[in-house]
Amino acid sequence: MLARREVKEQDGVHTVSTGSDVLLGILKQQGVELIFGYPGGAVLPLYDAVYRQAFNNILVRHEQGAVHAAEGYAKATGKTGVVFVTSGPGATNAVTGIADAMLDSIPLIVFTGQVGCDSIGKDAFQEVDILSMTAPITKQNYQIHELDNFPKIIEEAFKIAASGRPGPVVIDLPKDIASSLPDDFGDEKLVISEEHSVQRTRNVDESMMLKISEALLKAKKPLILAGGGVLAANAVSELRKFVHRFDLPVISTLVSLGVMPDKDFLFLGMGGMHGSYQANMAFYECDFLLNIGSRFDDRLATNAAKFAPHAHVAHIDIDASELGKVISTDFPVVADAKDALSWFLSNTEQMPKGEHVQWLQQLNDWRKKHPKHYEEQEGKIKPQAVIEEVGKLTNGDATIVTDVGQHQMWVAQYYPFKRSHQIITSGGLGTMGFGLPAAIGAKLAAPEKEVVLFVGDGGIQMTVEELDVIREYKLNIKIIILNNKTLGMVRQWQDLFYEKRRSQTVFNGQPDFIKLAQAYSIKGLKLSPQHWRETLADVFAEKESVLVEAEIPALEQVYPMIAPGQPNQAMMGVD
Amino acid sequence: MHEIIICKMKNRVGVLNRFTGLLTRRNINIESASINSTPDNKAVVAKFKIQVAKAHEREHLKRVIAKQIDVLSVQWDDCKNDLEFEHAIVK
Ligand SMILES: Cc1ncc(C[n+]2csc(CCOP(=O)(O)OP(=O)(O)O)c2C)c(N)n1
Ligand SMILES: [Mg+2]
């Protein structure tokens, strides 16, 4: 049994088992090794238990950082990230991260402190109705009112966060519950509906799967879109086996980069607004599109009505509400990507390889004719070149974290991703400030991995306080600021669509980023246009964090680009 | 066209909030509603009269409602007139 009231004496200190101790006990049972959090009045009892139990809490410097760090941790491991924040401002500071996790389907449990049960509803100090606030941005949320059902709720929350389509769950914990001395939790069994109880849920619809296989293999121009669902289901090897069995070309989304190795001849790159030429042309020309685990986001299917106009569309997703949401689907299947791909693998062995050599030839021609490219500029450091160089220095195997903006898109285009859990980026919400804390979470999750953060001069300033966590825990993260001295991505849109009226996007002066790093006892250095490659090589030989500033041309654009609302084949910046 | 959603949900604090939020977000007005708990008090049955303009939005909403953790079952009916709705409520 988890916890009964108990008073122990250890080294002369009285140890009391409270609701908070029970909570930590359940977390340990769930395999939680560390949490990200920040204390405050309402979570005093919780942090007292953390202290007494020497639970591993990573003390962030802002609650937004706690949630993004937990997201980075979850993304790097596939495990559920856990966050503790206090009530009121602690909870509201966590909201951005919770929304981010919701849109990118990241499993999180966020415990928010709450005022005591008797004070709720009385505008007590630091009381907010976090349940109402987070209802639309959580998979589920709870407020604990009775100790009895406390363990049950936490276990249920863990199941819900990680099962089906993963997502965040908020548990609001009133202070009196956290500090109460439980007698007994009863032995009530955990009851949870079948649907939420197992990771991989249903059997696939075999007749539909058969139809898809036949249509896919008969198609003259077949195409696979492999989204984040493939990574979430750990189905990367199944996908690779399947597409190689039949030579099926694959496009990734931003968040699923790594699903295919960059070098693979079947991989066309990322599709969408800043996707590759061949990927977007393939969307336009294909006659059969199989989407596995992507939600046809508007940054991918930039004009839903004109998307893949010649194709029959099959869509496999664990979340039934994604089917037909954006693109109408001829072949909808509700299934976990791993189940679906395993089904394909075991049921298509005897099927003949389709005849689409010409299609592969066409794709290759497009790739050759319009490769990604950028122009070198005398005496300037190009962001794309920096990313390529980092790709070489890290052998394409580093965990790559980005913030949001132009640099994020250049990283997506130029880093040679090759494995799952490799890109950690804010896709759905596009949250500036995500990068630095997420990199911390990723590093703590897998210390043996090289972690590189690419961040803009704007975004770094949104969560810069987390540099102190890097200092405190002596983490080795390579931070590369691609400094264009502007809010580059917004500036790009202003230049293209608002006649270059650069309203509020050009910084009038900046902090000295190198000194800023030094203030946190982190090595900082600025790349020189002459010797930047050598300097970068030295940086990656270091065993500790280095913040590198690369001054890049202010007006560099991200191309190709599809203007919002235009169809995928209407790419700008392709010559 | 009006439609009726008959939704069986867990009987717990906040379920209605989460449910109506889905409608609010899509700018769907609730024109009439009734909510009752089941005899064993474990669930509530909520009936709403709403209008959803586009067929595919209706389909999407249906699935979004169905996937809520607290929703046990959901049923949609055409509602040709108010009387039918009242009738459905009485039923
Ligand atoms: C929290 C937040 N605020 C505003 C935006 C809008 N936005 C998107 S990209 C961008 C510019 C980012 O500038 P910077 O961090 O310097 O990156 P760059 O685009 O220059 O690479 C802005 C303001 C956002 N995505 N997130
Ligand atoms: Mg910038």
PDB file of C-alpha atoms in Angstrom, chain A residues 129 131-132 134-136 138-143 156 160 165 193 195-196 319-325 332, chain B residues 10 12-15 17-18 21-22 25-26 56 59-72:
ATOM      1  CA  ASP A 129      -9.584  28.986 -11.852  1.00  0.00           C
ATOM      2  CA  LEU A 131      -9.377  24.240 -14.538  1.00  0.00           C
ATOM      3  CA  SER A 132     -11.506  26.513 -16.689  1.00  0.00           C
ATOM      4  CA  THR A 134      -6.833  24.884 -19.220  1.00  0.00           C
ATOM      5  CA  ALA A 135      -9.921  22.912 -20.252  1.00  0.00           C
ATOM      6  CA  PRO A 136      -9.441  23.639 -23.955  1.00  0.00           C
ATOM      7  CA  THR A 138      -5.563  19.775 -21.992  1.00  0.00           C
ATOM      8  CA  LYS A 139      -6.603  16.260 -22.766  1.00  0.00           C
ATOM      9  CA  GLN A 140      -8.109  16.188 -19.316  1.00  0.00           C
ATOM     10  CA  ASN A 141      -7.862  18.109 -16.080  1.00  0.00           C
ATOM     11  CA  TYR A 142      -8.751  17.447 -12.482  1.00  0.00           C
ATOM     12  CA  GLN A 143      -8.986  19.141  -9.151  1.00  0.00           C
ATOM     13  CA  GLU A 156      -5.504   7.754 -14.605  1.00  0.00           C
ATOM     14  CA  ILE A 160      -4.474   9.506 -20.377  1.00  0.00           C
ATOM     15  CA  ARG A 165      -2.843  10.585 -29.021  1.00  0.00           C
ATOM     16  CA  SER A 193     -12.175   2.782 -19.907  1.00  0.00           C
ATOM     17  CA  GLU A 195      -9.959   3.198 -24.803  1.00  0.00           C
ATOM     18  CA  HIS A 196      -7.576   5.053 -22.517  1.00  0.00           C
ATOM     19  CA  ASP A 319      -7.295  10.321 -33.316  1.00  0.00           C
ATOM     20  CA  ALA A 320     -10.545   9.784 -35.207  1.00  0.00           C
ATOM     21  CA  SER A 321     -11.312  13.496 -35.119  1.00  0.00           C
ATOM     22  CA  GLU A 322      -8.355  14.161 -37.410  1.00  0.00           C
ATOM     23  CA  LEU A 323      -9.861  12.110 -40.220  1.00  0.00           C
ATOM     24  CA  GLY A 324     -11.582  14.370 -42.696  1.00  0.00           C
ATOM     25  CA  LYS A 325     -10.942  17.460 -40.536  1.00  0.00           C
ATOM     26  CA  PRO A 332      -9.930   6.725 -43.309  1.00  0.00           C
TER      27      PRO A 332
ATOM     28  CA  LYS B  10     -19.342  11.176 -16.444  1.00  0.00           C
ATOM     29  CA  ARG B  12     -18.267  15.073 -12.366  1.00  0.00           C
ATOM     30  CA  VAL B  13     -17.425  18.712 -11.839  1.00  0.00           C
ATOM     31  CA  GLY B  14     -16.377  20.547 -14.979  1.00  0.00           C
ATOM     32  CA  VAL B  15     -17.619  18.173 -17.654  1.00  0.00           C
ATOM     33  CA  ASN B  17     -17.517  23.403 -19.042  1.00  0.00           C
ATOM     34  CA  ARG B  18     -15.248  21.313 -21.223  1.00  0.00           C
ATOM     35  CA  GLY B  21     -16.074  25.079 -24.567  1.00  0.00           C
ATOM     36  CA  LEU B  22     -15.944  22.960 -27.691  1.00  0.00           C
ATOM     37  CA  ARG B  25     -14.664  27.817 -29.710  1.00  0.00           C
ATOM     38  CA  ARG B  26     -16.593  27.063 -32.905  1.00  0.00           C
ATOM     39  CA  HIS B  56     -18.079  18.474 -42.541  1.00  0.00           C
ATOM     40  CA  GLU B  59     -18.760  15.531 -38.647  1.00  0.00           C
ATOM     41  CA  HIS B  60     -15.595  16.897 -37.080  1.00  0.00           C
ATOM     42  CA  LEU B  61     -17.430  18.216 -34.036  1.00  0.00           C
ATOM     43  CA  LYS B  62     -19.050  14.851 -33.581  1.00  0.00           C
ATOM     44  CA  ARG B  63     -15.673  13.188 -33.368  1.00  0.00           C
ATOM     45  CA  VAL B  64     -14.148  15.845 -31.159  1.00  0.00           C
ATOM     46  CA  ILE B  65     -17.000  15.437 -28.697  1.00  0.00           C
ATOM     47  CA  ALA B  66     -16.766  11.671 -28.845  1.00  0.00           C
ATOM     48  CA  LYS B  67     -13.082  11.694 -27.957  1.00  0.00           C
ATOM     49  CA  GLN B  68     -13.459  13.693 -24.746  1.00  0.00           C
ATOM     50  CA  ILE B  69     -12.358  11.556 -21.847  1.00  0.00           C
ATOM     51  CA  ASP B  70     -15.556  12.220 -19.907  1.00  0.00           C
ATOM     52  CA  VAL B  71     -17.913  11.510 -22.773  1.00  0.00           C
ATOM     53  CA  LEU B  72     -19.328   8.015 -22.522  1.00  0.00           C
TER      54      LEU B  72
END
